[in-house]
């Protein structure tokens, strides 16, 4: 069996994360995120020092292929790394009230939002049957497309992060309160 042991610092030593209190896991996650951000920042600073913008040499080709000779003042530029964009998005959801409310709502949206609406649900197209438990989603029963899933739900109104974030903070707060109240019933 795994034994839970706490050292002087209150850190838990165990063979399994299942035996560690949730608060300790959250604490470790926050510390790891801080360390990863610092490492990313340092590596970006180091790579910025190494990469310099230099003019591109536009030499004319010696063969007969016609190549366009661009302006000799063209510069090589470094694009923004994807990790920075993802980090900015994560920061929004973790460090802003609207982001936190949106996250709280997205994990229990079905308690507050009726989606898809009954009037938006169509009848199954020929050769398709309704997929139980997923209103507006159909599965093909034809031999050539057997098992093909057809989702006819309205994507513009679905309760996803990109659609919920378009709502005002007041509306998100009201939906979140309704969801929590309905969840507790």
mmCIF file with all atom_site columns, C-alpha atoms in Angstrom:
data_model
loop_
_atom_site.group_PDB
_atom_site.id
_atom_site.type_symbol
_atom_site.label_atom_id
_atom_site.label_alt_id
_atom_site.label_comp_id
_atom_site.label_asym_id
_atom_site.label_entity_id
_atom_site.label_seq_id
_atom_site.pdbx_PDB_ins_code
_atom_site.Cartn_x
_atom_site.Cartn_y
_atom_site.Cartn_z
_atom_site.occupancy
_atom_site.B_iso_or_equiv
_atom_site.pdbx_formal_charge
_atom_site.auth_seq_id
_atom_site.auth_comp_id
_atom_site.auth_asym_id
_atom_site.auth_atom_id
_atom_site.pdbx_PDB_model_num
ATOM 1   C CA . UNK A 1 1   ? 0.000   0.000  0.000   1.00 0.00 ? 1   UNK A CA 1
ATOM 2   C CA . UNK A 1 2   ? 1.026   3.584  -0.613  1.00 0.00 ? 2   UNK A CA 1
ATOM 3   C CA . UNK A 1 3   ? 1.890   5.491  2.518   1.00 0.00 ? 3   UNK A CA 1
ATOM 4   C CA . UNK A 1 4   ? 1.319   9.197  2.829   1.00 0.00 ? 4   UNK A CA 1
ATOM 5   C CA . UNK A 1 5   ? 4.159   10.923 4.549   1.00 0.00 ? 5   UNK A CA 1
ATOM 6   C CA . UNK A 1 6   ? 4.554   14.628 5.193   1.00 0.00 ? 6   UNK A CA 1
ATOM 7   C CA . UNK A 1 7   ? 8.021   16.084 5.538   1.00 0.00 ? 7   UNK A CA 1
ATOM 8   C CA . UNK A 1 8   ? 9.130   19.216 7.464   1.00 0.00 ? 8   UNK A CA 1
ATOM 9   C CA . UNK A 1 9   ? 7.817   21.529 4.732   1.00 0.00 ? 9   UNK A CA 1
ATOM 10  C CA . UNK A 1 10  ? 4.396   19.873 4.699   1.00 0.00 ? 10  UNK A CA 1
ATOM 11  C CA . UNK A 1 11  ? 5.063   18.280 1.303   1.00 0.00 ? 11  UNK A CA 1
ATOM 12  C CA . UNK A 1 12  ? 3.496   14.888 0.781   1.00 0.00 ? 12  UNK A CA 1
ATOM 13  C CA . UNK A 1 13  ? 5.628   11.970 -0.348  1.00 0.00 ? 13  UNK A CA 1
ATOM 14  C CA . UNK A 1 14  ? 3.717   9.116  -1.918  1.00 0.00 ? 14  UNK A CA 1
ATOM 15  C CA . UNK A 1 15  ? 3.872   6.766  -4.862  1.00 0.00 ? 15  UNK A CA 1
ATOM 16  C CA . UNK A 1 16  ? 0.468   7.855  -6.136  1.00 0.00 ? 16  UNK A CA 1
ATOM 17  C CA . UNK A 1 17  ? -1.176  11.242 -6.727  1.00 0.00 ? 17  UNK A CA 1
ATOM 18  C CA . UNK A 1 18  ? -4.482  9.592  -5.746  1.00 0.00 ? 18  UNK A CA 1
ATOM 19  C CA . UNK A 1 19  ? -3.462  9.710  -2.087  1.00 0.00 ? 19  UNK A CA 1
ATOM 20  C CA . UNK A 1 20  ? -2.505  13.384 -2.035  1.00 0.00 ? 20  UNK A CA 1
ATOM 21  C CA . UNK A 1 21  ? -5.072  15.941 -0.826  1.00 0.00 ? 21  UNK A CA 1
ATOM 22  C CA . UNK A 1 22  ? -6.539  18.094 -3.603  1.00 0.00 ? 22  UNK A CA 1
ATOM 23  C CA . UNK A 1 23  ? -5.264  21.285 -1.972  1.00 0.00 ? 23  UNK A CA 1
ATOM 24  C CA . UNK A 1 24  ? -1.706  19.936 -2.167  1.00 0.00 ? 24  UNK A CA 1
ATOM 25  C CA . UNK A 1 25  ? -2.147  19.038 -5.863  1.00 0.00 ? 25  UNK A CA 1
ATOM 26  C CA . UNK A 1 26  ? -3.459  22.536 -6.595  1.00 0.00 ? 26  UNK A CA 1
ATOM 27  C CA . UNK A 1 27  ? -0.508  24.045 -4.725  1.00 0.00 ? 27  UNK A CA 1
ATOM 28  C CA . UNK A 1 28  ? 1.948   21.934 -6.759  1.00 0.00 ? 28  UNK A CA 1
ATOM 29  C CA . UNK A 1 29  ? 0.185   22.845 -10.004 1.00 0.00 ? 29  UNK A CA 1
ATOM 30  C CA . UNK A 1 30  ? 0.458   26.568 -9.236  1.00 0.00 ? 30  UNK A CA 1
ATOM 31  C CA . UNK A 1 31  ? 4.149   26.215 -8.346  1.00 0.00 ? 31  UNK A CA 1
ATOM 32  C CA . UNK A 1 32  ? 4.838   24.236 -11.544 1.00 0.00 ? 32  UNK A CA 1
ATOM 33  C CA . UNK A 1 33  ? 3.040   26.864 -13.645 1.00 0.00 ? 33  UNK A CA 1
ATOM 34  C CA . UNK A 1 34  ? 5.148   29.624 -12.094 1.00 0.00 ? 34  UNK A CA 1
ATOM 35  C CA . UNK A 1 35  ? 8.352   27.673 -12.750 1.00 0.00 ? 35  UNK A CA 1
ATOM 36  C CA . UNK A 1 36  ? 7.331   26.913 -16.355 1.00 0.00 ? 36  UNK A CA 1
ATOM 37  C CA . UNK A 1 37  ? 6.503   30.581 -17.003 1.00 0.00 ? 37  UNK A CA 1
ATOM 38  C CA . UNK A 1 38  ? 9.908   31.633 -15.642 1.00 0.00 ? 38  UNK A CA 1
ATOM 39  C CA . UNK A 1 39  ? 11.691  29.031 -17.788 1.00 0.00 ? 39  UNK A CA 1
ATOM 40  C CA . UNK A 1 40  ? 9.738   30.092 -20.882 1.00 0.00 ? 40  UNK A CA 1
ATOM 41  C CA . UNK A 1 41  ? 10.511  33.731 -20.207 1.00 0.00 ? 41  UNK A CA 1
ATOM 42  C CA . UNK A 1 42  ? 14.240  33.008 -19.776 1.00 0.00 ? 42  UNK A CA 1
ATOM 43  C CA . UNK A 1 43  ? 14.400  30.866 -22.927 1.00 0.00 ? 43  UNK A CA 1
ATOM 44  C CA . UNK A 1 44  ? 12.557  33.539 -24.923 1.00 0.00 ? 44  UNK A CA 1
ATOM 45  C CA . UNK A 1 45  ? 14.986  36.183 -23.675 1.00 0.00 ? 45  UNK A CA 1
ATOM 46  C CA . UNK A 1 46  ? 17.944  33.979 -24.629 1.00 0.00 ? 46  UNK A CA 1
ATOM 47  C CA . UNK A 1 47  ? 16.531  33.224 -28.081 1.00 0.00 ? 47  UNK A CA 1
ATOM 48  C CA . UNK A 1 48  ? 15.813  36.922 -28.638 1.00 0.00 ? 48  UNK A CA 1
ATOM 49  C CA . UNK A 1 49  ? 19.482  37.665 -27.921 1.00 0.00 ? 49  UNK A CA 1
ATOM 50  C CA . UNK A 1 50  ? 20.644  34.987 -30.368 1.00 0.00 ? 50  UNK A CA 1
ATOM 51  C CA . UNK A 1 51  ? 18.314  35.894 -33.247 1.00 0.00 ? 51  UNK A CA 1
ATOM 52  C CA . UNK A 1 52  ? 19.161  39.096 -35.005 1.00 0.00 ? 52  UNK A CA 1
ATOM 53  C CA . UNK A 1 53  ? 17.391  40.519 -37.993 1.00 0.00 ? 53  UNK A CA 1
ATOM 54  C CA . UNK A 1 54  ? 19.627  40.560 -41.009 1.00 0.00 ? 54  UNK A CA 1
ATOM 55  C CA . UNK A 1 55  ? 19.026  41.668 -44.570 1.00 0.00 ? 55  UNK A CA 1
ATOM 56  C CA . UNK A 1 56  ? 18.309  38.878 -47.005 1.00 0.00 ? 56  UNK A CA 1
ATOM 57  C CA . UNK A 1 57  ? 20.867  38.620 -49.760 1.00 0.00 ? 57  UNK A CA 1
ATOM 58  C CA . UNK A 1 58  ? 19.018  38.642 -53.049 1.00 0.00 ? 58  UNK A CA 1
ATOM 59  C CA . UNK A 1 59  ? 21.422  37.115 -55.503 1.00 0.00 ? 59  UNK A CA 1
ATOM 60  C CA . UNK A 1 60  ? 20.357  36.725 -59.095 1.00 0.00 ? 60  UNK A CA 1
ATOM 61  C CA . UNK A 1 61  ? 20.032  33.174 -60.212 1.00 0.00 ? 61  UNK A CA 1
ATOM 62  C CA . UNK A 1 62  ? 22.637  31.890 -62.633 1.00 0.00 ? 62  UNK A CA 1
ATOM 63  C CA . UNK A 1 63  ? 20.095  29.667 -64.400 1.00 0.00 ? 63  UNK A CA 1
ATOM 64  C CA . UNK A 1 64  ? 17.448  30.894 -66.800 1.00 0.00 ? 64  UNK A CA 1
ATOM 65  C CA . UNK A 1 65  ? 14.545  30.630 -64.299 1.00 0.00 ? 65  UNK A CA 1
ATOM 66  C CA . UNK A 1 66  ? 12.916  33.960 -63.680 1.00 0.00 ? 66  UNK A CA 1
ATOM 67  C CA . UNK A 1 67  ? 13.034  34.725 -59.985 1.00 0.00 ? 67  UNK A CA 1
ATOM 68  C CA . UNK A 1 68  ? 11.599  37.868 -58.550 1.00 0.00 ? 68  UNK A CA 1
ATOM 69  C CA . UNK A 1 69  ? 14.172  40.156 -57.053 1.00 0.00 ? 69  UNK A CA 1
ATOM 70  C CA . UNK A 1 70  ? 12.606  41.581 -53.958 1.00 0.00 ? 70  UNK A CA 1
ATOM 71  C CA . UNK A 1 71  ? 13.679  44.718 -52.235 1.00 0.00 ? 71  UNK A CA 1
ATOM 72  C CA . UNK A 1 72  ? 17.114  44.208 -50.683 1.00 0.00 ? 72  UNK A CA 1
ATOM 73  C CA . UNK A 1 73  ? 15.903  45.788 -47.449 1.00 0.00 ? 73  UNK A CA 1
ATOM 74  C CA . UNK A 1 74  ? 13.784  42.710 -46.623 1.00 0.00 ? 74  UNK A CA 1
ATOM 75  C CA . UNK A 1 75  ? 14.263  41.574 -43.058 1.00 0.00 ? 75  UNK A CA 1
ATOM 76  C CA . UNK A 1 76  ? 14.017  38.168 -41.394 1.00 0.00 ? 76  UNK A CA 1
ATOM 77  C CA . UNK A 1 77  ? 11.656  38.514 -38.475 1.00 0.00 ? 77  UNK A CA 1
ATOM 78  C CA . UNK A 1 78  ? 10.779  36.175 -35.679 1.00 0.00 ? 78  UNK A CA 1
ATOM 79  C CA . UNK A 1 79  ? 7.081   35.400 -35.225 1.00 0.00 ? 79  UNK A CA 1
ATOM 80  C CA . UNK A 1 80  ? 5.401   35.170 -31.838 1.00 0.00 ? 80  UNK A CA 1
ATOM 81  C CA . UNK A 1 81  ? 5.662   31.642 -30.414 1.00 0.00 ? 81  UNK A CA 1
ATOM 82  C CA . UNK A 1 82  ? 2.433   29.681 -29.986 1.00 0.00 ? 82  UNK A CA 1
ATOM 83  C CA . UNK A 1 83  ? 3.166   29.093 -26.325 1.00 0.00 ? 83  UNK A CA 1
ATOM 84  C CA . UNK A 1 84  ? 2.839   32.835 -25.650 1.00 0.00 ? 84  UNK A CA 1
ATOM 85  C CA . UNK A 1 85  ? -0.605  32.917 -27.287 1.00 0.00 ? 85  UNK A CA 1
ATOM 86  C CA . UNK A 1 86  ? -1.725  29.861 -25.312 1.00 0.00 ? 86  UNK A CA 1
ATOM 87  C CA . UNK A 1 87  ? -0.294  31.392 -22.153 1.00 0.00 ? 87  UNK A CA 1
ATOM 88  C CA . UNK A 1 88  ? -2.219  34.622 -22.742 1.00 0.00 ? 88  UNK A CA 1
ATOM 89  C CA . UNK A 1 89  ? -5.434  32.640 -23.182 1.00 0.00 ? 89  UNK A CA 1
ATOM 90  C CA . UNK A 1 90  ? -4.753  30.609 -20.045 1.00 0.00 ? 90  UNK A CA 1
ATOM 91  C CA . UNK A 1 91  ? -3.974  33.806 -18.128 1.00 0.00 ? 91  UNK A CA 1
ATOM 92  C CA . UNK A 1 92  ? -7.346  35.231 -19.177 1.00 0.00 ? 92  UNK A CA 1
ATOM 93  C CA . UNK A 1 93  ? -9.256  32.224 -17.848 1.00 0.00 ? 93  UNK A CA 1
ATOM 94  C CA . UNK A 1 94  ? -7.192  31.979 -14.659 1.00 0.00 ? 94  UNK A CA 1
ATOM 95  C CA . UNK A 1 95  ? -6.623  35.623 -13.742 1.00 0.00 ? 95  UNK A CA 1
ATOM 96  C CA . UNK A 1 96  ? -9.779  37.524 -14.724 1.00 0.00 ? 96  UNK A CA 1
ATOM 97  C CA . UNK A 1 97  ? -13.184 37.421 -13.067 1.00 0.00 ? 97  UNK A CA 1
ATOM 98  C CA . UNK A 1 98  ? -14.953 36.923 -16.401 1.00 0.00 ? 98  UNK A CA 1
ATOM 99  C CA . UNK A 1 99  ? -12.631 34.023 -17.223 1.00 0.00 ? 99  UNK A CA 1
ATOM 100 C CA . UNK A 1 100 ? -13.234 32.383 -13.843 1.00 0.00 ? 100 UNK A CA 1
ATOM 101 C CA . UNK A 1 101 ? -17.024 32.788 -14.145 1.00 0.00 ? 101 UNK A CA 1
ATOM 102 C CA . UNK A 1 102 ? -16.901 31.340 -17.667 1.00 0.00 ? 102 UNK A CA 1
ATOM 103 C CA . UNK A 1 103 ? -14.942 28.317 -16.441 1.00 0.00 ? 103 UNK A CA 1
ATOM 104 C CA . UNK A 1 104 ? -17.351 27.827 -13.565 1.00 0.00 ? 104 UNK A CA 1
ATOM 105 C CA . UNK A 1 105 ? -20.302 27.923 -15.973 1.00 0.00 ? 105 UNK A CA 1
ATOM 106 C CA . UNK A 1 106 ? -18.790 25.691 -18.663 1.00 0.00 ? 106 UNK A CA 1
ATOM 107 C CA . UNK A 1 107 ? -18.504 22.745 -16.257 1.00 0.00 ? 107 UNK A CA 1
ATOM 108 C CA . UNK A 1 108 ? -22.226 22.886 -15.367 1.00 0.00 ? 108 UNK A CA 1
ATOM 109 C CA . UNK A 1 109 ? -23.874 24.700 -18.301 1.00 0.00 ? 109 UNK A CA 1
ATOM 110 C CA . UNK A 1 110 ? -26.663 22.112 -18.705 1.00 0.00 ? 110 UNK A CA 1
ATOM 111 C CA . UNK A 1 111 ? -28.126 23.226 -15.358 1.00 0.00 ? 111 UNK A CA 1
ATOM 112 C CA . UNK A 1 112 ? -28.695 26.759 -16.706 1.00 0.00 ? 112 UNK A CA 1
ATOM 113 C CA . UNK A 1 113 ? -28.850 26.631 -20.509 1.00 0.00 ? 113 UNK A CA 1
ATOM 114 C CA . UNK A 1 114 ? -31.324 24.676 -22.612 1.00 0.00 ? 114 UNK A CA 1
ATOM 115 C CA . UNK A 1 115 ? -29.367 23.634 -25.672 1.00 0.00 ? 115 UNK A CA 1
ATOM 116 C CA . UNK A 1 116 ? -30.214 22.647 -28.258 1.00 0.00 ? 116 UNK A CA 1
ATOM 117 C CA . UNK A 1 117 ? -33.644 24.285 -28.266 1.00 0.00 ? 117 UNK A CA 1
ATOM 118 C CA . UNK A 1 118 ? -36.573 21.989 -29.098 1.00 0.00 ? 118 UNK A CA 1
ATOM 119 C CA . UNK A 1 119 ? -37.596 24.189 -32.054 1.00 0.00 ? 119 UNK A CA 1
ATOM 120 C CA . UNK A 1 120 ? -34.083 23.954 -33.539 1.00 0.00 ? 120 UNK A CA 1
ATOM 121 C CA . UNK A 1 121 ? -34.076 20.150 -33.628 1.00 0.00 ? 121 UNK A CA 1
ATOM 122 C CA . UNK A 1 122 ? -34.922 18.741 -37.030 1.00 0.00 ? 122 UNK A CA 1
ATOM 123 C CA . UNK A 1 123 ? -36.253 15.325 -37.907 1.00 0.00 ? 123 UNK A CA 1
ATOM 124 C CA . UNK A 1 124 ? -33.632 12.768 -38.870 1.00 0.00 ? 124 UNK A CA 1
ATOM 125 C CA . UNK A 1 125 ? -32.718 12.898 -42.573 1.00 0.00 ? 125 UNK A CA 1
ATOM 126 C CA . UNK A 1 126 ? -33.471 9.761  -44.643 1.00 0.00 ? 126 UNK A CA 1
ATOM 127 C CA . UNK A 1 127 ? -31.057 6.971  -43.748 1.00 0.00 ? 127 UNK A CA 1
ATOM 128 C CA . UNK A 1 128 ? -30.244 8.450  -40.315 1.00 0.00 ? 128 UNK A CA 1
ATOM 129 C CA . UNK A 1 129 ? -31.585 7.755  -36.844 1.00 0.00 ? 129 UNK A CA 1
ATOM 130 C CA . UNK A 1 130 ? -31.523 10.009 -33.793 1.00 0.00 ? 130 UNK A CA 1
ATOM 131 C CA . UNK A 1 131 ? -28.637 9.333  -31.426 1.00 0.00 ? 131 UNK A CA 1
ATOM 132 C CA . UNK A 1 132 ? -30.127 8.748  -27.972 1.00 0.00 ? 132 UNK A CA 1
ATOM 133 C CA . UNK A 1 133 ? -29.010 11.290 -25.398 1.00 0.00 ? 133 UNK A CA 1
ATOM 134 C CA . UNK A 1 134 ? -27.792 13.785 -28.028 1.00 0.00 ? 134 UNK A CA 1
ATOM 135 C CA . UNK A 1 135 ? -30.703 15.808 -29.399 1.00 0.00 ? 135 UNK A CA 1
ATOM 136 C CA . UNK A 1 136 ? -29.983 17.024 -32.923 1.00 0.00 ? 136 UNK A CA 1
ATOM 137 C CA . UNK A 1 137 ? -27.265 14.413 -33.543 1.00 0.00 ? 137 UNK A CA 1
ATOM 138 C CA . UNK A 1 138 ? -27.974 11.571 -35.967 1.00 0.00 ? 138 UNK A CA 1
ATOM 139 C CA . UNK A 1 139 ? -26.169 8.372  -36.950 1.00 0.00 ? 139 UNK A CA 1
ATOM 140 C CA . UNK A 1 140 ? -26.281 6.886  -40.443 1.00 0.00 ? 140 UNK A CA 1
ATOM 141 C CA . UNK A 1 141 ? -27.843 3.473  -40.953 1.00 0.00 ? 141 UNK A CA 1
ATOM 142 C CA . UNK A 1 142 ? -27.062 3.198  -44.681 1.00 0.00 ? 142 UNK A CA 1
ATOM 143 C CA . UNK A 1 143 ? -24.492 0.579  -45.650 1.00 0.00 ? 143 UNK A CA 1
ATOM 144 C CA . UNK A 1 144 ? -22.182 2.977  -47.543 1.00 0.00 ? 144 UNK A CA 1
ATOM 145 C CA . UNK A 1 145 ? -22.108 5.543  -44.694 1.00 0.00 ? 145 UNK A CA 1
ATOM 146 C CA . UNK A 1 146 ? -22.864 3.269  -41.738 1.00 0.00 ? 146 UNK A CA 1
ATOM 147 C CA . UNK A 1 147 ? -21.981 4.918  -38.442 1.00 0.00 ? 147 UNK A CA 1
ATOM 148 C CA . UNK A 1 148 ? -21.430 8.407  -39.917 1.00 0.00 ? 148 UNK A CA 1
ATOM 149 C CA . UNK A 1 149 ? -22.404 11.037 -37.348 1.00 0.00 ? 149 UNK A CA 1
ATOM 150 C CA . UNK A 1 150 ? -24.401 14.069 -38.498 1.00 0.00 ? 150 UNK A CA 1
ATOM 151 C CA . UNK A 1 151 ? -24.579 16.936 -35.998 1.00 0.00 ? 151 UNK A CA 1
ATOM 152 C CA . UNK A 1 152 ? -27.323 19.410 -36.938 1.00 0.00 ? 152 UNK A CA 1
ATOM 153 C CA . UNK A 1 153 ? -27.240 21.397 -33.695 1.00 0.00 ? 153 UNK A CA 1
ATOM 154 C CA . UNK A 1 154 ? -26.736 25.162 -33.982 1.00 0.00 ? 154 UNK A CA 1
ATOM 155 C CA . UNK A 1 155 ? -23.019 25.843 -33.456 1.00 0.00 ? 155 UNK A CA 1
ATOM 156 C CA . UNK A 1 156 ? -23.648 29.591 -33.079 1.00 0.00 ? 156 UNK A CA 1
ATOM 157 C CA . UNK A 1 157 ? -25.594 29.053 -29.855 1.00 0.00 ? 157 UNK A CA 1
ATOM 158 C CA . UNK A 1 158 ? -23.734 26.092 -28.352 1.00 0.00 ? 158 UNK A CA 1
ATOM 159 C CA . UNK A 1 159 ? -22.413 26.622 -24.808 1.00 0.00 ? 159 UNK A CA 1
ATOM 160 C CA . UNK A 1 160 ? -18.685 26.535 -25.618 1.00 0.00 ? 160 UNK A CA 1
ATOM 161 C CA . UNK A 1 161 ? -15.952 28.846 -24.294 1.00 0.00 ? 161 UNK A CA 1
ATOM 162 C CA . UNK A 1 162 ? -15.790 30.930 -27.466 1.00 0.00 ? 162 UNK A CA 1
ATOM 163 C CA . UNK A 1 163 ? -19.567 31.564 -27.421 1.00 0.00 ? 163 UNK A CA 1
ATOM 164 C CA . UNK A 1 164 ? -19.892 32.081 -23.664 1.00 0.00 ? 164 UNK A CA 1
ATOM 165 C CA . UNK A 1 165 ? -17.062 34.611 -23.549 1.00 0.00 ? 165 UNK A CA 1
ATOM 166 C CA . UNK A 1 166 ? -19.080 36.823 -25.929 1.00 0.00 ? 166 UNK A CA 1
ATOM 167 C CA . UNK A 1 167 ? -21.746 37.266 -23.248 1.00 0.00 ? 167 UNK A CA 1
ATOM 168 C CA . UNK A 1 168 ? -21.565 40.091 -20.724 1.00 0.00 ? 168 UNK A CA 1
ATOM 169 C CA . UNK A 1 169 ? -20.121 39.425 -17.274 1.00 0.00 ? 169 UNK A CA 1
ATOM 170 C CA . UNK A 1 170 ? -23.518 40.157 -15.718 1.00 0.00 ? 170 UNK A CA 1
ATOM 171 C CA . UNK A 1 171 ? -25.241 37.553 -17.906 1.00 0.00 ? 171 UNK A CA 1
ATOM 172 C CA . UNK A 1 172 ? -22.494 34.994 -17.215 1.00 0.00 ? 172 UNK A CA 1
ATOM 173 C CA . UNK A 1 173 ? -22.812 35.621 -13.476 1.00 0.00 ? 173 UNK A CA 1
ATOM 174 C CA . UNK A 1 174 ? -26.607 35.129 -13.588 1.00 0.00 ? 174 UNK A CA 1
ATOM 175 C CA . UNK A 1 175 ? -26.237 31.907 -15.608 1.00 0.00 ? 175 UNK A CA 1
ATOM 176 C CA . UNK A 1 176 ? -23.567 30.620 -13.232 1.00 0.00 ? 176 UNK A CA 1
ATOM 177 C CA . UNK A 1 177 ? -25.717 31.335 -10.171 1.00 0.00 ? 177 UNK A CA 1
ATOM 178 C CA . UNK A 1 178 ? -28.706 29.594 -11.797 1.00 0.00 ? 178 UNK A CA 1
ATOM 179 C CA . UNK A 1 179 ? -26.511 26.600 -12.722 1.00 0.00 ? 179 UNK A CA 1
ATOM 180 C CA . UNK A 1 180 ? -25.141 26.227 -9.193  1.00 0.00 ? 180 UNK A CA 1
ATOM 181 C CA . UNK A 1 181 ? -28.603 26.576 -7.627  1.00 0.00 ? 181 UNK A CA 1
ATOM 182 C CA . UNK A 1 182 ? -30.062 23.975 -10.008 1.00 0.00 ? 182 UNK A CA 1
ATOM 183 C CA . UNK A 1 183 ? -27.100 21.667 -9.440  1.00 0.00 ? 183 UNK A CA 1
ATOM 184 C CA . UNK A 1 184 ? -27.664 21.708 -5.676  1.00 0.00 ? 184 UNK A CA 1
ATOM 185 C CA . UNK A 1 185 ? -31.345 20.653 -6.034  1.00 0.00 ? 185 UNK A CA 1
#
